[in-house]
């Protein structure tokens, strides 16, 4: 199957190479072993925490990934925060005021968020805020601060400015999705019997909307949102490319171009682990929010 | 002066075609400690009155005309916030379905305390103490412990008690109860009605009891208002309304209620401005429907059920925790004689519908035998004749709204079994037979060309019956065929089933929770509880001299609506 993606040796050695160099390197990397043996070696190393050596950089893959990870996680975290905060707020607003010009405006604009592709939104934002207005940087991560092995851009002004556009680009689609989900769930909950009964007991609209209705709305919203957070990390590839954000997504794209197979494999494994971990957290949250599940589990 | 005074109330729902009046010039009064029943069929506007009094009309509904007074306060013109403060404090409401009227994510305590603190200045300890005493008053055992539970940990009847406790939280003057027992089983219904009646007397609360059930009204209400299409047609003492109704509609309504104390052949006067008519005459000897039909009658058993068992297993959970087994049907045996109606009665969860599904093969039994005309229905059919025999069992479902394909024309729905089973020479012939069947169930000539949504619930149930007849069945299973319908429509459908049974020599398996209906329909009755048959016998015998203690309880608890002579 490596034949389909090209020969990494071609890229690793320059023009000035001898056949002996090629053979030596190929043997050193184990690329001349049979496919099954290579796979076995990969698995055996992987369970011991060794994901191989990057063909491009010549350093252990784990080290390369860990170095890039904070950038991606910070970007994903900020954009998820943005998506959830505004998604829920706007969703609740449009559900409570189901008829109003602002609701209609929000819903119309949200259609744009759903239908425009991520890279186009990114480019439009760069054009408006970086090129025309010059308020925000168009690429990179700004200044970073080192805390142990973690580098953070959230503690410097330039780092904070740099994360705004990529976070919006990455989170916009999720935000509109969460908003529409919250809106439809909440309108359904607001028509339910227990909300009518709460009104009949004279509870104030605020208690009804935010105590009784919102919590019930969140039960199904948590599932979808959790799944979406997984895809925020996965979709970061496109955003990171557009903004030249030095995260794992950009690393992956570079590795694809360079046929850096160990890095690609490690990245894909990392994404899978993230998905599984997020789903686990979602399931636990579910139990915390919904008492009906707690009893089921106790039996 | 009356405590609650509704004067000349007209409620309007504007829509594209103009303004629909849900109620027209209704006058009602309720006194302290009095229960006023409002009775009527669906669409009569009875629930709307309650919502209007509460100031909770659903948009775009509005009060077009009239006044509502509670003591000296005029309610209908109060600003929203002032009205909100009266809700729960002066007027409270009880809803129909206890399963959906409590917030599933909050404990009973939090919902009670929240309401009490809102209306009474008791402090949080005082509010909790009051919450516990309320639960005690509505008859919930162990209120100290149970108050911290979530709604799903209560049974349906217990939840309705919690709802009543919530309604009583701030000692209201008036309670509006909208079908408070319709979703409950007979034995629970009797308890809740007793509770409501006692609380009204004890706390001197006025109540509007909205219901479609004449039995509930006649046992609970002091006075009754009868509504028909938004108009108040008659109001009077309960005894006068039930024994000596004056208005034609009241008479028709009362004659459509299955009496609990006797069996009548047919329901009379069921057509007050509604659908219905006589059966269309067919010569069955020449018609398709009459072919392949025998007129044999008698004691020969058409269906035999022996030692039937069904165990449902819930799938095992995460980390191999064991799944829960539910024994839905346990060692059930009975026989149904040709041409008779065999009834299975029981409360929800008794396994009566599961039996219907086992016979029709929707579920597979865990063990036991089902023999229809000598054919073992659980065995794989060996010949085309076996398949033909199986097809003679047909089913009519409870909910006429979800059992018809909304995208098919009615005549195609009815013709489908004929075409699929090759019972007619051609498609055109099948359609023409379908039209005849629709006439047989008293639908007009144009019915076949329309789609199901154009029909009312009763008409849809007629379509379901026509579809069941399209396979030329000898055996019809009716699973709660009328429990989603109004009483007058129920009477028509029951009449229709009786007529069809007589003309086509059908055998019926009739499943219901409604004892008075069973008394009208069945020759034999089996009483079920927790998946077991506790008593089987002749229908009149069961009602007159029930043997098993559970049957005796059921019969003593059923809402009695007795007819003289």
Short mmCIF file of N, CA, C and O in Angstrom, two decimals, chain B residues 85-187:
data_model
loop_
_atom_site.label_atom_id
_atom_site.label_comp_id
_atom_site.label_asym_id
_atom_site.label_seq_id
_atom_site.Cartn_x
_atom_site.Cartn_y
_atom_site.Cartn_z
N UNK B 85 -49.40 35.71 39.31
CA UNK B 85 -49.34 35.57 40.76
C UNK B 85 -50.57 34.86 41.32
O UNK B 85 -50.52 34.25 42.38
N UNK B 86 -51.67 34.94 40.60
CA UNK B 86 -52.87 34.23 41.05
C UNK B 86 -52.82 32.75 40.72
O UNK B 86 -53.43 31.92 41.39
N UNK B 87 -52.11 32.43 39.63
CA UNK B 87 -52.03 31.03 39.22
C UNK B 87 -51.31 30.23 40.26
O UNK B 87 -50.24 30.60 40.71
N UNK B 88 -51.87 29.10 40.63
CA UNK B 88 -51.25 28.29 41.66
C UNK B 88 -51.67 28.73 43.05
O UNK B 88 -51.83 27.93 43.94
N UNK B 89 -51.86 30.06 43.23
CA UNK B 89 -52.24 30.55 44.56
C UNK B 89 -53.75 30.53 44.74
O UNK B 89 -54.26 30.08 45.74
N UNK B 90 -54.46 31.07 43.75
CA UNK B 90 -55.92 31.11 43.84
C UNK B 90 -56.57 30.03 42.97
O UNK B 90 -57.56 29.43 43.35
N UNK B 91 -56.01 29.85 41.76
CA UNK B 91 -56.56 28.83 40.87
C UNK B 91 -55.44 27.87 40.50
O UNK B 91 -54.37 28.31 40.10
N UNK B 92 -55.69 26.60 40.62
CA UNK B 92 -54.67 25.62 40.25
C UNK B 92 -55.24 24.69 39.19
O UNK B 92 -56.44 24.68 38.94
N UNK B 93 -54.35 23.92 38.59
CA UNK B 93 -54.80 23.06 37.50
C UNK B 93 -54.18 21.68 37.64
O UNK B 93 -53.05 21.53 38.09
N UNK B 94 -54.93 20.66 37.24
CA UNK B 94 -54.42 19.29 37.21
C UNK B 94 -54.56 18.81 35.78
O UNK B 94 -55.63 18.93 35.19
N UNK B 95 -53.47 18.28 35.24
CA UNK B 95 -53.50 17.86 33.83
C UNK B 95 -53.84 16.39 33.69
O UNK B 95 -53.84 15.63 34.65
N UNK B 96 -54.04 16.01 32.43
CA UNK B 96 -54.49 14.66 32.12
C UNK B 96 -53.43 13.59 32.39
O UNK B 96 -53.70 12.60 33.02
N UNK B 97 -52.22 13.83 31.86
CA UNK B 97 -51.26 12.73 31.84
C UNK B 97 -50.19 12.92 32.91
O UNK B 97 -49.30 13.74 32.75
N UNK B 98 -50.26 12.17 34.01
CA UNK B 98 -49.28 12.37 35.07
C UNK B 98 -47.88 12.00 34.62
O UNK B 98 -46.90 12.42 35.23
N UNK B 99 -47.76 11.21 33.53
CA UNK B 99 -46.44 10.79 33.08
C UNK B 99 -45.66 11.98 32.51
O UNK B 99 -44.45 11.99 32.52
N UNK B 100 -46.38 12.96 31.96
CA UNK B 100 -45.67 14.07 31.31
C UNK B 100 -45.84 15.38 32.05
O UNK B 100 -45.29 16.38 31.62
N UNK B 101 -46.61 15.43 33.14
CA UNK B 101 -46.80 16.75 33.74
C UNK B 101 -45.80 17.13 34.82
O UNK B 101 -45.90 18.20 35.39
N UNK B 102 -44.84 16.26 35.10
CA UNK B 102 -43.79 16.64 36.04
C UNK B 102 -42.45 16.73 35.31
O UNK B 102 -42.18 15.93 34.42
N UNK B 103 -41.64 17.70 35.72
CA UNK B 103 -40.32 17.84 35.12
C UNK B 103 -39.46 16.64 35.49
O UNK B 103 -39.18 16.41 36.66
N UNK B 104 -39.02 15.85 34.50
CA UNK B 104 -38.32 14.60 34.80
C UNK B 104 -36.95 14.80 35.43
O UNK B 104 -36.40 13.87 36.01
N UNK B 105 -36.38 15.99 35.33
CA UNK B 105 -35.01 16.18 35.81
C UNK B 105 -34.94 16.77 37.21
O UNK B 105 -33.86 16.97 37.75
N UNK B 106 -36.10 17.11 37.80
CA UNK B 106 -36.07 17.70 39.13
C UNK B 106 -36.76 16.76 40.11
O UNK B 106 -37.73 16.08 39.75
N UNK B 107 -36.30 16.74 41.35
CA UNK B 107 -36.96 15.89 42.34
C UNK B 107 -38.34 16.46 42.66
O UNK B 107 -38.63 17.63 42.41
N UNK B 108 -39.18 15.60 43.20
CA UNK B 108 -40.50 16.02 43.63
C UNK B 108 -40.37 17.13 44.66
O UNK B 108 -41.11 18.13 44.64
N UNK B 109 -39.38 17.00 45.54
CA UNK B 109 -39.18 18.01 46.57
C UNK B 109 -38.89 19.37 45.96
O UNK B 109 -39.51 20.37 46.32
N UNK B 110 -37.98 19.38 44.97
CA UNK B 110 -37.61 20.68 44.40
C UNK B 110 -38.81 21.33 43.72
O UNK B 110 -39.01 22.53 43.82
N UNK B 111 -39.65 20.52 43.06
CA UNK B 111 -40.81 21.10 42.38
C UNK B 111 -41.86 21.59 43.37
O UNK B 111 -42.47 22.63 43.18
N UNK B 112 -42.04 20.84 44.46
CA UNK B 112 -43.02 21.26 45.47
C UNK B 112 -42.55 22.50 46.22
O UNK B 112 -43.29 23.48 46.36
N UNK B 113 -41.29 22.45 46.68
CA UNK B 113 -40.76 23.55 47.49
C UNK B 113 -40.74 24.84 46.66
O UNK B 113 -41.13 25.90 47.15
N UNK B 114 -40.34 24.71 45.41
CA UNK B 114 -40.32 25.87 44.52
C UNK B 114 -41.69 26.54 44.46
O UNK B 114 -41.82 27.76 44.57
N UNK B 115 -42.73 25.72 44.30
CA UNK B 115 -44.08 26.26 44.18
C UNK B 115 -44.55 26.86 45.51
O UNK B 115 -45.16 27.93 45.53
N UNK B 116 -44.24 26.17 46.61
CA UNK B 116 -44.70 26.66 47.91
C UNK B 116 -44.00 27.97 48.25
O UNK B 116 -44.64 28.94 48.68
N UNK B 117 -42.69 28.02 48.03
CA UNK B 117 -41.95 29.24 48.36
C UNK B 117 -42.40 30.43 47.53
O UNK B 117 -42.38 31.56 47.98
N UNK B 118 -42.83 30.13 46.30
CA UNK B 118 -43.28 31.21 45.42
C UNK B 118 -44.53 31.88 45.98
O UNK B 118 -44.68 33.09 45.91
N UNK B 119 -45.45 31.07 46.53
CA UNK B 119 -46.75 31.63 46.90
C UNK B 119 -46.90 31.91 48.39
O UNK B 119 -47.63 32.80 48.77
N UNK B 120 -46.24 31.11 49.23
CA UNK B 120 -46.41 31.28 50.67
C UNK B 120 -45.07 31.63 51.27
O UNK B 120 -44.05 31.05 50.90
N UNK B 121 -45.05 32.57 52.17
CA UNK B 121 -43.77 32.96 52.78
C UNK B 121 -43.52 32.07 54.00
O UNK B 121 -43.90 32.40 55.11
N UNK B 122 -42.94 30.92 53.76
CA UNK B 122 -42.77 29.96 54.85
C UNK B 122 -41.31 29.73 55.21
O UNK B 122 -41.00 29.07 56.20
N UNK B 123 -40.39 30.25 54.41
CA UNK B 123 -38.99 29.90 54.61
C UNK B 123 -38.72 28.50 54.09
O UNK B 123 -39.66 27.72 53.88
N UNK B 124 -37.45 28.14 53.90
CA UNK B 124 -37.21 26.88 53.20
C UNK B 124 -37.55 25.67 54.07
O UNK B 124 -38.04 24.66 53.57
N UNK B 125 -37.32 25.75 55.39
CA UNK B 125 -37.66 24.63 56.25
C UNK B 125 -39.19 24.46 56.31
O UNK B 125 -39.72 23.35 56.20
N UNK B 126 -39.90 25.59 56.42
CA UNK B 126 -41.36 25.54 56.45
C UNK B 126 -41.92 25.00 55.16
O UNK B 126 -42.87 24.21 55.16
N UNK B 127 -41.32 25.40 54.04
CA UNK B 127 -41.81 24.94 52.75
C UNK B 127 -41.63 23.43 52.63
O UNK B 127 -42.51 22.72 52.14
N UNK B 128 -40.49 22.94 53.10
CA UNK B 128 -40.25 21.50 53.01
C UNK B 128 -41.23 20.74 53.90
O UNK B 128 -41.80 19.73 53.50
N UNK B 129 -41.46 21.26 55.09
CA UNK B 129 -42.39 20.59 55.99
C UNK B 129 -43.78 20.54 55.36
O UNK B 129 -44.48 19.52 55.42
N UNK B 130 -44.17 21.66 54.73
CA UNK B 130 -45.47 21.69 54.08
C UNK B 130 -45.52 20.70 52.91
O UNK B 130 -46.52 20.02 52.70
N UNK B 131 -44.40 20.61 52.18
CA UNK B 131 -44.35 19.68 51.05
C UNK B 131 -44.57 18.25 51.53
O UNK B 131 -45.34 17.49 50.93
N UNK B 132 -43.92 17.90 52.64
CA UNK B 132 -44.08 16.54 53.17
C UNK B 132 -45.53 16.32 53.60
O UNK B 132 -46.13 15.29 53.29
N UNK B 133 -46.11 17.33 54.26
CA UNK B 133 -47.48 17.11 54.73
C UNK B 133 -48.45 17.04 53.56
O UNK B 133 -49.44 16.30 53.60
N UNK B 134 -48.17 17.77 52.47
CA UNK B 134 -49.03 17.67 51.28
C UNK B 134 -48.99 16.26 50.69
O UNK B 134 -50.03 15.68 50.35
N UNK B 135 -47.78 15.72 50.59
CA UNK B 135 -47.66 14.37 50.04
C UNK B 135 -48.42 13.38 50.92
O UNK B 135 -49.04 12.44 50.42
N UNK B 136 -48.37 13.63 52.23
CA UNK B 136 -49.09 12.77 53.14
C UNK B 136 -50.60 12.89 52.91
O UNK B 136 -51.32 11.89 52.85
N UNK B 137 -51.07 14.13 52.73
CA UNK B 137 -52.51 14.35 52.53
C UNK B 137 -53.03 13.68 51.26
O UNK B 137 -54.17 13.26 51.21
N UNK B 138 -52.19 13.64 50.20
CA UNK B 138 -52.67 13.01 48.96
C UNK B 138 -52.42 11.51 48.97
O UNK B 138 -52.59 10.85 47.95
N UNK B 139 -52.00 10.99 50.12
CA UNK B 139 -51.94 9.53 50.25
C UNK B 139 -50.69 8.89 49.68
O UNK B 139 -50.75 7.77 49.18
N UNK B 140 -49.57 9.57 49.77
CA UNK B 140 -48.32 8.92 49.35
C UNK B 140 -47.65 8.37 50.60
O UNK B 140 -47.36 9.12 51.54
N UNK B 141 -47.42 7.07 50.64
CA UNK B 141 -46.80 6.48 51.83
C UNK B 141 -45.35 6.93 51.94
O UNK B 141 -44.71 7.22 50.92
N UNK B 142 -44.84 7.00 53.16
CA UNK B 142 -43.44 7.35 53.38
C UNK B 142 -43.04 8.70 52.80
O UNK B 142 -42.01 8.82 52.13
N UNK B 143 -43.82 9.76 53.01
CA UNK B 143 -43.52 11.01 52.31
C UNK B 143 -42.13 11.56 52.61
O UNK B 143 -41.52 12.15 51.74
N UNK B 144 -41.62 11.32 53.82
CA UNK B 144 -40.28 11.83 54.16
C UNK B 144 -39.21 11.29 53.21
O UNK B 144 -38.32 12.01 52.79
N UNK B 145 -39.33 9.98 52.90
CA UNK B 145 -38.34 9.39 52.01
C UNK B 145 -38.64 9.72 50.55
O UNK B 145 -37.77 10.11 49.80
N UNK B 146 -39.91 9.56 50.19
CA UNK B 146 -40.23 9.64 48.77
C UNK B 146 -40.10 11.04 48.20
O UNK B 146 -39.95 11.22 47.01
N UNK B 147 -40.11 12.05 49.07
CA UNK B 147 -40.07 13.42 48.56
C UNK B 147 -38.77 13.71 47.81
O UNK B 147 -38.74 14.50 46.88
N UNK B 148 -37.70 12.99 48.17
CA UNK B 148 -36.44 13.30 47.49
C UNK B 148 -36.26 12.49 46.22
O UNK B 148 -35.21 12.52 45.60
N UNK B 149 -37.30 11.75 45.81
CA UNK B 149 -37.18 10.95 44.60
C UNK B 149 -37.56 11.75 43.35
O UNK B 149 -38.19 12.79 43.45
N UNK B 150 -37.18 11.20 42.22
CA UNK B 150 -37.52 11.82 40.94
C UNK B 150 -38.86 11.28 40.44
O UNK B 150 -39.25 10.17 40.81
N UNK B 151 -39.54 12.03 39.58
CA UNK B 151 -40.86 11.57 39.11
C UNK B 151 -40.86 10.15 38.55
O UNK B 151 -41.82 9.41 38.77
N UNK B 152 -39.78 9.75 37.85
CA UNK B 152 -39.83 8.43 37.23
C UNK B 152 -39.82 7.30 38.25
O UNK B 152 -40.02 6.15 37.89
N UNK B 153 -39.56 7.63 39.51
CA UNK B 153 -39.57 6.57 40.53
C UNK B 153 -40.96 6.35 41.10
O UNK B 153 -41.15 5.54 41.99
N UNK B 154 -41.95 7.10 40.58
CA UNK B 154 -43.33 6.94 41.03
C UNK B 154 -44.15 6.27 39.94
O UNK B 154 -43.90 6.47 38.75
N UNK B 155 -45.16 5.50 40.34
CA UNK B 155 -46.06 4.91 39.35
C UNK B 155 -47.04 5.98 38.86
O UNK B 155 -47.10 7.08 39.42
N UNK B 156 -47.80 5.65 37.80
CA UNK B 156 -48.72 6.63 37.23
C UNK B 156 -49.69 7.22 38.24
O UNK B 156 -49.88 8.43 38.31
N UNK B 157 -50.29 6.37 39.05
CA UNK B 157 -51.26 6.85 40.03
C UNK B 157 -50.59 7.73 41.09
O UNK B 157 -51.11 8.76 41.48
N UNK B 158 -49.38 7.32 41.51
CA UNK B 158 -48.64 8.09 42.50
C UNK B 158 -48.24 9.45 41.93
O UNK B 158 -48.26 10.46 42.62
N UNK B 159 -47.86 9.46 40.65
CA UNK B 159 -47.49 10.73 40.04
C UNK B 159 -48.68 11.68 40.01
O UNK B 159 -48.53 12.87 40.24
N UNK B 160 -49.88 11.11 39.73
CA UNK B 160 -51.03 12.00 39.69
C UNK B 160 -51.30 12.55 41.09
O UNK B 160 -51.74 13.68 41.24
N UNK B 161 -50.98 11.77 42.12
CA UNK B 161 -51.11 12.29 43.49
C UNK B 161 -50.12 13.43 43.71
O UNK B 161 -50.45 14.43 44.36
N UNK B 162 -48.90 13.28 43.17
CA UNK B 162 -47.91 14.36 43.30
C UNK B 162 -48.44 15.61 42.59
O UNK B 162 -48.34 16.73 43.11
N UNK B 163 -49.01 15.41 41.40
CA UNK B 163 -49.57 16.55 40.66
C UNK B 163 -50.66 17.23 41.48
O UNK B 163 -50.72 18.46 41.57
N UNK B 164 -51.50 16.44 42.14
CA UNK B 164 -52.56 17.02 42.96
C UNK B 164 -51.94 17.77 44.14
O UNK B 164 -52.37 18.88 44.48
N UNK B 165 -50.88 17.18 44.73
CA UNK B 165 -50.20 17.88 45.83
C UNK B 165 -49.67 19.22 45.35
O UNK B 165 -49.77 20.24 46.05
N UNK B 166 -49.11 19.24 44.14
CA UNK B 166 -48.59 20.49 43.59
C UNK B 166 -49.71 21.50 43.38
O UNK B 166 -49.55 22.69 43.63
N UNK B 167 -50.87 21.01 42.92
CA UNK B 167 -52.00 21.91 42.70
C UNK B 167 -52.49 22.48 44.03
O UNK B 167 -52.93 23.62 44.10
N UNK B 168 -52.39 21.68 45.09
CA UNK B 168 -52.89 22.13 46.40
C UNK B 168 -51.86 22.96 47.15
O UNK B 168 -52.15 23.48 48.23
N UNK B 169 -50.66 23.10 46.60
CA UNK B 169 -49.52 23.65 47.34
C UNK B 169 -49.85 24.95 48.07
O UNK B 169 -49.45 25.14 49.20
N UNK B 170 -50.57 25.85 47.42
CA UNK B 170 -50.81 27.16 48.04
C UNK B 170 -52.26 27.34 48.45
O UNK B 170 -52.74 28.47 48.49
N UNK B 171 -52.94 26.26 48.76
CA UNK B 171 -54.34 26.33 49.18
C UNK B 171 -55.20 27.15 48.21
O UNK B 171 -55.70 28.21 48.58
N UNK B 172 -55.34 26.69 46.96
CA UNK B 172 -56.11 27.48 46.00
C UNK B 172 -57.61 27.45 46.32
O UNK B 172 -58.07 26.59 47.08
N UNK B 173 -58.35 28.41 45.75
CA UNK B 173 -59.80 28.42 45.92
C UNK B 173 -60.49 27.55 44.88
O UNK B 173 -61.53 26.98 45.12
N UNK B 174 -59.89 27.52 43.68
CA UNK B 174 -60.49 26.76 42.58
C UNK B 174 -59.44 25.84 41.98
O UNK B 174 -58.29 26.23 41.83
N UNK B 175 -59.83 24.61 41.67
CA UNK B 175 -58.94 23.71 40.94
C UNK B 175 -59.63 23.33 39.65
O UNK B 175 -60.81 22.97 39.64
N UNK B 176 -58.89 23.44 38.56
CA UNK B 176 -59.43 22.98 37.28
C UNK B 176 -58.75 21.65 36.96
O UNK B 176 -57.53 21.59 36.81
N UNK B 177 -59.51 20.59 36.91
CA UNK B 177 -58.95 19.27 36.64
C UNK B 177 -59.36 18.86 35.23
O UNK B 177 -60.53 18.67 34.95
N UNK B 178 -58.36 18.78 34.35
CA UNK B 178 -58.64 18.47 32.94
C UNK B 178 -58.39 16.98 32.70
O UNK B 178 -57.24 16.56 32.62
N UNK B 179 -59.45 16.20 32.63
CA UNK B 179 -59.34 14.75 32.43
C UNK B 179 -58.33 14.13 33.40
O UNK B 179 -57.39 13.46 32.98
N UNK B 180 -58.51 14.32 34.72
CA UNK B 180 -57.44 13.91 35.65
C UNK B 180 -57.24 12.42 35.75
O UNK B 180 -56.21 11.98 36.27
N UNK B 181 -58.16 11.62 35.29
CA UNK B 181 -58.01 10.17 35.47
C UNK B 181 -58.04 9.40 34.16
O UNK B 181 -58.00 8.17 34.17
N UNK B 182 -58.08 10.11 33.04
CA UNK B 182 -58.23 9.43 31.76
C UNK B 182 -57.06 8.51 31.44
O UNK B 182 -57.22 7.47 30.83
N UNK B 183 -55.85 8.90 31.89
CA UNK B 183 -54.68 8.10 31.54
C UNK B 183 -54.43 6.99 32.56
O UNK B 183 -53.44 6.29 32.46
N UNK B 184 -55.32 6.83 33.53
CA UNK B 184 -55.04 5.87 34.61
C UNK B 184 -55.89 4.62 34.50
O UNK B 184 -56.95 4.61 33.89
N UNK B 185 -55.42 3.55 35.13
CA UNK B 185 -56.18 2.31 35.19
C UNK B 185 -57.41 2.46 36.08
O UNK B 185 -57.46 3.34 36.94
N UNK B 186 -58.38 1.56 35.87
CA UNK B 186 -59.65 1.66 36.59
C UNK B 186 -59.47 1.74 38.10
O UNK B 186 -60.06 2.58 38.77
N UNK B 187 -58.62 0.85 38.67
CA UNK B 187 -58.53 0.83 40.13
C UNK B 187 -57.88 2.10 40.65
O UNK B 187 -58.27 2.63 41.68
#
